[in-house]
Short mmCIF file of C-alpha atoms in Angstrom, two decimals:
data_model
loop_
_atom_site.label_atom_id
_atom_site.label_comp_id
_atom_site.label_asym_id
_atom_site.label_seq_id
_atom_site.Cartn_x
_atom_site.Cartn_y
_atom_site.Cartn_z
CA THR R 1 -18.48 -19.35 9.19
CA VAL R 2 -17.15 -15.79 9.13
CA SER R 3 -17.73 -13.47 12.08
CA THR R 4 -19.87 -10.38 11.52
CA THR R 5 -17.12 -8.18 12.96
CA THR R 6 -14.50 -9.49 10.57
CA ARG R 7 -16.81 -9.19 7.59
CA ALA R 8 -17.69 -5.61 8.51
CA GLU R 9 -14.00 -4.78 8.82
CA MET R 10 -13.33 -6.15 5.34
CA GLU R 11 -16.17 -4.10 3.89
CA LYS R 12 -14.43 -0.87 4.90
CA SER R 13 -12.57 0.88 2.14
CA ALA R 14 -8.89 0.03 2.50
CA LEU R 15 -8.12 3.29 0.74
CA GLU R 16 -10.08 5.34 3.28
CA ARG R 17 -8.45 3.56 6.20
CA THR R 18 -4.94 4.08 4.88
CA ARG R 19 -5.71 7.72 4.12
CA ALA R 20 -6.87 8.20 7.70
CA ILE R 21 -3.62 6.75 9.00
CA ALA R 22 -1.62 8.88 6.59
CA SER R 23 -3.25 12.07 7.84
CA THR R 24 -1.81 11.51 11.32
CA THR R 25 1.72 11.77 9.97
CA VAL R 26 1.25 14.98 8.01
CA GLU R 27 2.69 17.35 10.62
CA ARG R 28 5.72 15.14 11.27
CA VAL R 29 6.47 14.87 7.56
CA LYS R 30 5.96 18.61 7.12
CA ALA R 31 8.57 19.43 9.77
CA VAL R 32 11.18 17.09 8.28
CA ARG R 33 10.45 18.29 4.76
CA GLU R 34 10.84 21.94 5.73
CA LYS R 35 14.32 21.22 7.01
CA ALA R 36 15.16 19.39 3.80
CA THR R 37 13.82 22.30 1.75
CA GLN R 38 15.98 24.72 3.72
CA ARG R 39 19.04 22.58 3.05
CA VAL R 40 18.21 22.32 -0.66
CA ALA R 41 17.89 26.11 -0.77
CA ASP R 42 21.63 26.25 -0.06
CA ILE R 43 22.31 24.83 -3.52
CA GLN R 44 23.53 27.72 -5.63
CA ASP R 45 22.98 26.12 -9.04
CA LYS R 46 19.30 26.80 -9.75
CA ALA R 47 18.81 23.79 -12.03
CA ARG R 48 20.25 21.43 -9.42
CA GLN R 49 18.23 23.15 -6.73
CA GLN R 50 14.97 22.62 -8.62
CA MET R 51 15.81 18.97 -9.27
CA ALA R 52 16.66 18.37 -5.62
CA GLN R 53 13.45 20.09 -4.52
CA LYS R 54 11.41 17.68 -6.65
CA LEU R 55 13.22 14.75 -5.09
CA VAL R 56 12.36 15.99 -1.59
CA THR R 57 8.69 15.11 -2.20
CA GLN R 58 9.05 12.40 -4.84
CA PHE R 59 9.61 9.43 -2.53
CA ASP R 60 6.64 10.08 -0.27
CA ASN R 61 4.49 10.60 -3.37
CA LEU R 62 5.65 7.26 -4.78
CA ASN R 63 4.83 5.55 -1.52
CA THR R 64 1.33 7.03 -1.61
CA THR R 65 0.79 5.95 -5.23
CA TRP R 66 1.86 2.37 -4.56
CA THR R 67 -0.08 1.97 -1.31
CA ASP R 68 -3.22 3.50 -2.83
CA ASN R 69 -3.00 0.93 -5.62
CA PHE R 70 -2.47 -1.91 -3.14
CA ALA R 71 -5.50 -0.74 -1.17
CA GLN R 72 -7.68 -0.74 -4.28
CA VAL R 73 -6.52 -4.26 -5.19
CA LEU R 74 -7.36 -5.50 -1.70
CA LYS R 75 -10.77 -3.86 -1.96
CA ARG R 76 -11.43 -5.93 -5.09
CA TYR R 77 -10.17 -9.08 -3.38
CA SER R 78 -12.51 -8.39 -0.46
CA ALA R 79 -15.48 -8.05 -2.81
CA MET R 80 -14.53 -11.34 -4.50
CA VAL R 81 -14.38 -13.14 -1.16
CA GLN R 82 -17.80 -11.81 -0.17
CA LYS R 83 -19.25 -13.14 -3.42
CA MET R 84 -17.63 -16.51 -2.78
CA GLN R 85 -19.11 -16.58 0.72
CA SER R 86 -22.53 -15.87 -0.77
CA ARG R 87 -22.17 -18.65 -3.37
CA ALA R 88 -21.03 -21.13 -0.74
CA ALA R 89 -23.91 -20.18 1.57
CA ILE R 90 -26.49 -20.63 -1.20
CA ALA R 91 -24.97 -23.96 -2.15
CA THR R 92 -25.13 -25.13 1.47
CA ALA R 93 -28.74 -23.93 1.80
CA ASN R 94 -29.58 -26.02 -1.25
CA GLY R 95 -28.16 -29.16 0.26
CA LYS R 96 -24.70 -29.16 -1.23
CA ASP R 97 -21.56 -29.75 0.81
CA ALA R 98 -19.41 -26.60 0.56
CA THR R 99 -17.25 -27.48 3.58
CA ALA R 100 -14.11 -27.93 1.48
CA ALA R 101 -14.51 -24.41 0.11
CA ASN R 102 -15.26 -22.66 3.39
CA VAL R 103 -11.76 -23.19 4.82
CA PRO R 104 -9.85 -21.61 1.90
CA ILE R 105 -12.43 -18.82 1.70
CA LEU R 106 -11.77 -17.98 5.34
CA ALA R 107 -8.02 -18.24 4.71
CA ALA R 108 -8.39 -15.76 1.85
CA GLN R 109 -10.29 -13.38 4.10
CA ASN R 110 -7.58 -13.59 6.74
CA ALA R 111 -4.85 -13.06 4.14
CA ILE R 112 -6.60 -9.93 2.90
CA VAL R 113 -6.90 -8.53 6.44
CA ALA R 114 -3.20 -9.26 7.00
CA ALA R 115 -2.30 -7.50 3.75
CA GLN R 116 -4.48 -4.50 4.67
CA THR R 117 -2.62 -4.25 7.97
CA ALA R 118 0.71 -4.37 6.14
CA VAL R 119 -0.39 -1.69 3.67
CA THR R 120 -1.49 0.55 6.54
CA ALA R 121 1.92 0.09 8.17
CA GLN R 122 3.58 1.06 4.90
CA VAL R 123 1.44 4.19 4.61
CA GLU R 124 2.72 5.33 8.01
CA LYS R 125 6.32 5.28 6.81
CA THR R 126 7.91 8.49 5.55
CA TYR R 127 10.67 8.89 3.02
CA THR R 128 12.12 12.37 3.40
CA VAL R 129 15.77 13.41 3.45
CA ASP R 130 17.21 13.56 6.96
CA THR R 131 19.27 16.74 6.73
CA SER R 132 20.95 16.06 10.07
CA THR R 133 23.21 13.65 8.22
CA ILE R 134 24.24 16.32 5.70
CA SER R 135 26.78 18.59 7.36
CA PRO R 136 29.37 20.17 5.06
CA THR R 137 32.62 20.85 6.91
CA ILE R 138 32.86 24.33 5.43
CA SER R 139 30.44 27.02 4.35
CA THR R 140 28.11 26.09 1.51
CA THR R 141 28.82 29.47 -0.04
CA THR R 142 32.21 28.14 -1.16
CA PRO R 143 32.74 25.79 -4.14
CA LYS R 144 34.03 23.04 -1.86
CA GLY R 145 31.08 23.49 0.46
CA GLN R 146 28.74 23.15 -2.51
CA GLU R 147 30.45 19.93 -3.56
CA GLU R 148 30.09 18.46 -0.09
CA LEU R 149 26.44 19.50 0.03
CA MET R 150 25.67 17.89 -3.32
CA ARG R 151 27.47 14.66 -2.36
CA GLY R 152 25.52 14.51 0.89
CA LEU R 153 22.18 15.08 -0.82
CA LYS R 154 22.96 12.57 -3.56
CA THR R 155 23.83 9.90 -1.01
CA SER R 156 20.68 10.63 0.99
CA PHE R 157 18.45 10.46 -2.08
CA GLN R 158 20.05 7.18 -3.19
CA ASN R 159 19.55 5.69 0.26
CA LEU R 160 15.93 6.79 0.31
CA HIS R 161 15.31 5.26 -3.11
CA THR R 162 16.82 1.96 -2.02
CA THR R 163 14.87 1.86 1.23
CA LEU R 164 11.55 2.84 -0.34
CA PHE R 165 11.61 0.20 -3.07
CA LYS R 166 12.92 -2.46 -0.72
CA ASP R 167 9.85 -1.83 1.46
CA LEU R 168 7.42 -1.65 -1.47
CA PHE R 169 8.74 -4.80 -3.11
CA ALA R 170 8.61 -6.65 0.21
CA LEU R 171 4.96 -5.67 0.55
CA ARG R 172 4.17 -6.58 -3.05
CA ASP R 173 5.97 -9.92 -2.97
CA GLY R 174 4.90 -10.76 0.60
CA PRO R 175 1.43 -9.97 1.99
CA MET R 176 -0.03 -8.81 -1.35
CA LYS R 177 1.15 -11.92 -3.18
CA ALA R 178 -0.11 -14.13 -0.34
CA ALA R 179 -3.55 -12.48 -0.50
CA ARG R 180 -3.75 -12.97 -4.27
CA LYS R 181 -2.81 -16.65 -3.99
CA ALA R 182 -5.28 -17.20 -1.15
CA VAL R 183 -8.10 -15.70 -3.22
CA GLN R 184 -7.15 -17.86 -6.21
CA ASP R 185 -7.06 -20.97 -4.02
CA ALA R 186 -10.49 -20.12 -2.62
CA LEU R 187 -11.92 -19.70 -6.12
CA THR R 188 -10.46 -23.04 -7.16
CA ALA R 189 -11.86 -24.80 -4.09
CA LEU R 190 -15.30 -23.28 -4.56
CA GLY R 191 -15.29 -24.27 -8.21
CA LYS R 192 -14.83 -27.91 -7.17
CA VAL R 193 -18.07 -27.95 -5.18
CA PRO R 194 -20.44 -30.01 -7.39
CA LYS R 195 -22.97 -27.80 -9.16
CA VAL R 196 -22.21 -24.92 -6.79
CA ASP R 197 -24.14 -22.40 -8.89
CA GLU R 198 -26.94 -24.68 -10.01
CA ASP R 199 -29.62 -23.15 -7.78
CA ASN R 200 -28.29 -19.58 -7.57
CA ALA R 201 -30.61 -18.23 -10.24
CA THR R 202 -33.62 -19.95 -8.71
CA SER R 203 -32.73 -18.71 -5.23
CA THR R 204 -32.23 -15.17 -6.48
CA LYS R 205 -35.53 -15.18 -8.31
CA SER R 206 -37.32 -16.59 -5.29
CA ASN R 207 -35.83 -13.93 -3.01
CA SER R 208 -36.78 -11.14 -5.41
CA ASN R 209 -40.42 -12.27 -5.39
CA GLN R 210 -40.71 -12.15 -1.61
#
């Protein structure tokens, strides 16, 4: 059986929960981003400056896009598991043995919760240029200073890109993949319960007439 507390937790919108976590980091991100913006403003070439300014916000935006998508996927998985729980419960009430399906269904639920936790942790991460690592040895008003500034920014952006996608791919290929497989395994196990849906229509009709 599945505890009421756990079921209620799964029913929450993963997107809303991750958004709530994200809101707590806004001020911290804002402060770091302002410093990055000030450093980018030192770029004299306007075209390069505009490109760099876009990159300052791009990585956090990508993280938000990916994690929002993951949250929506987990929301669908959660709904699927709840339907499986309902089917298994009806089958049991009608005298069928759904024991073999209950274990993988619970495993799927746990995998989804674990993935939701991992997505929330990913939402809390920020990907903004740390300007403290970019310190030209001479004034940025000189050509050489501009070159050093651009090299520093380029390296920082490349490092951010590498780190961001390493984290996102680890989440996709780790907890998200595990949740998907657990849900598929639960569906397969439930499908093996003899005539699992045989009395669903009758039960539904009976309940609707009460």
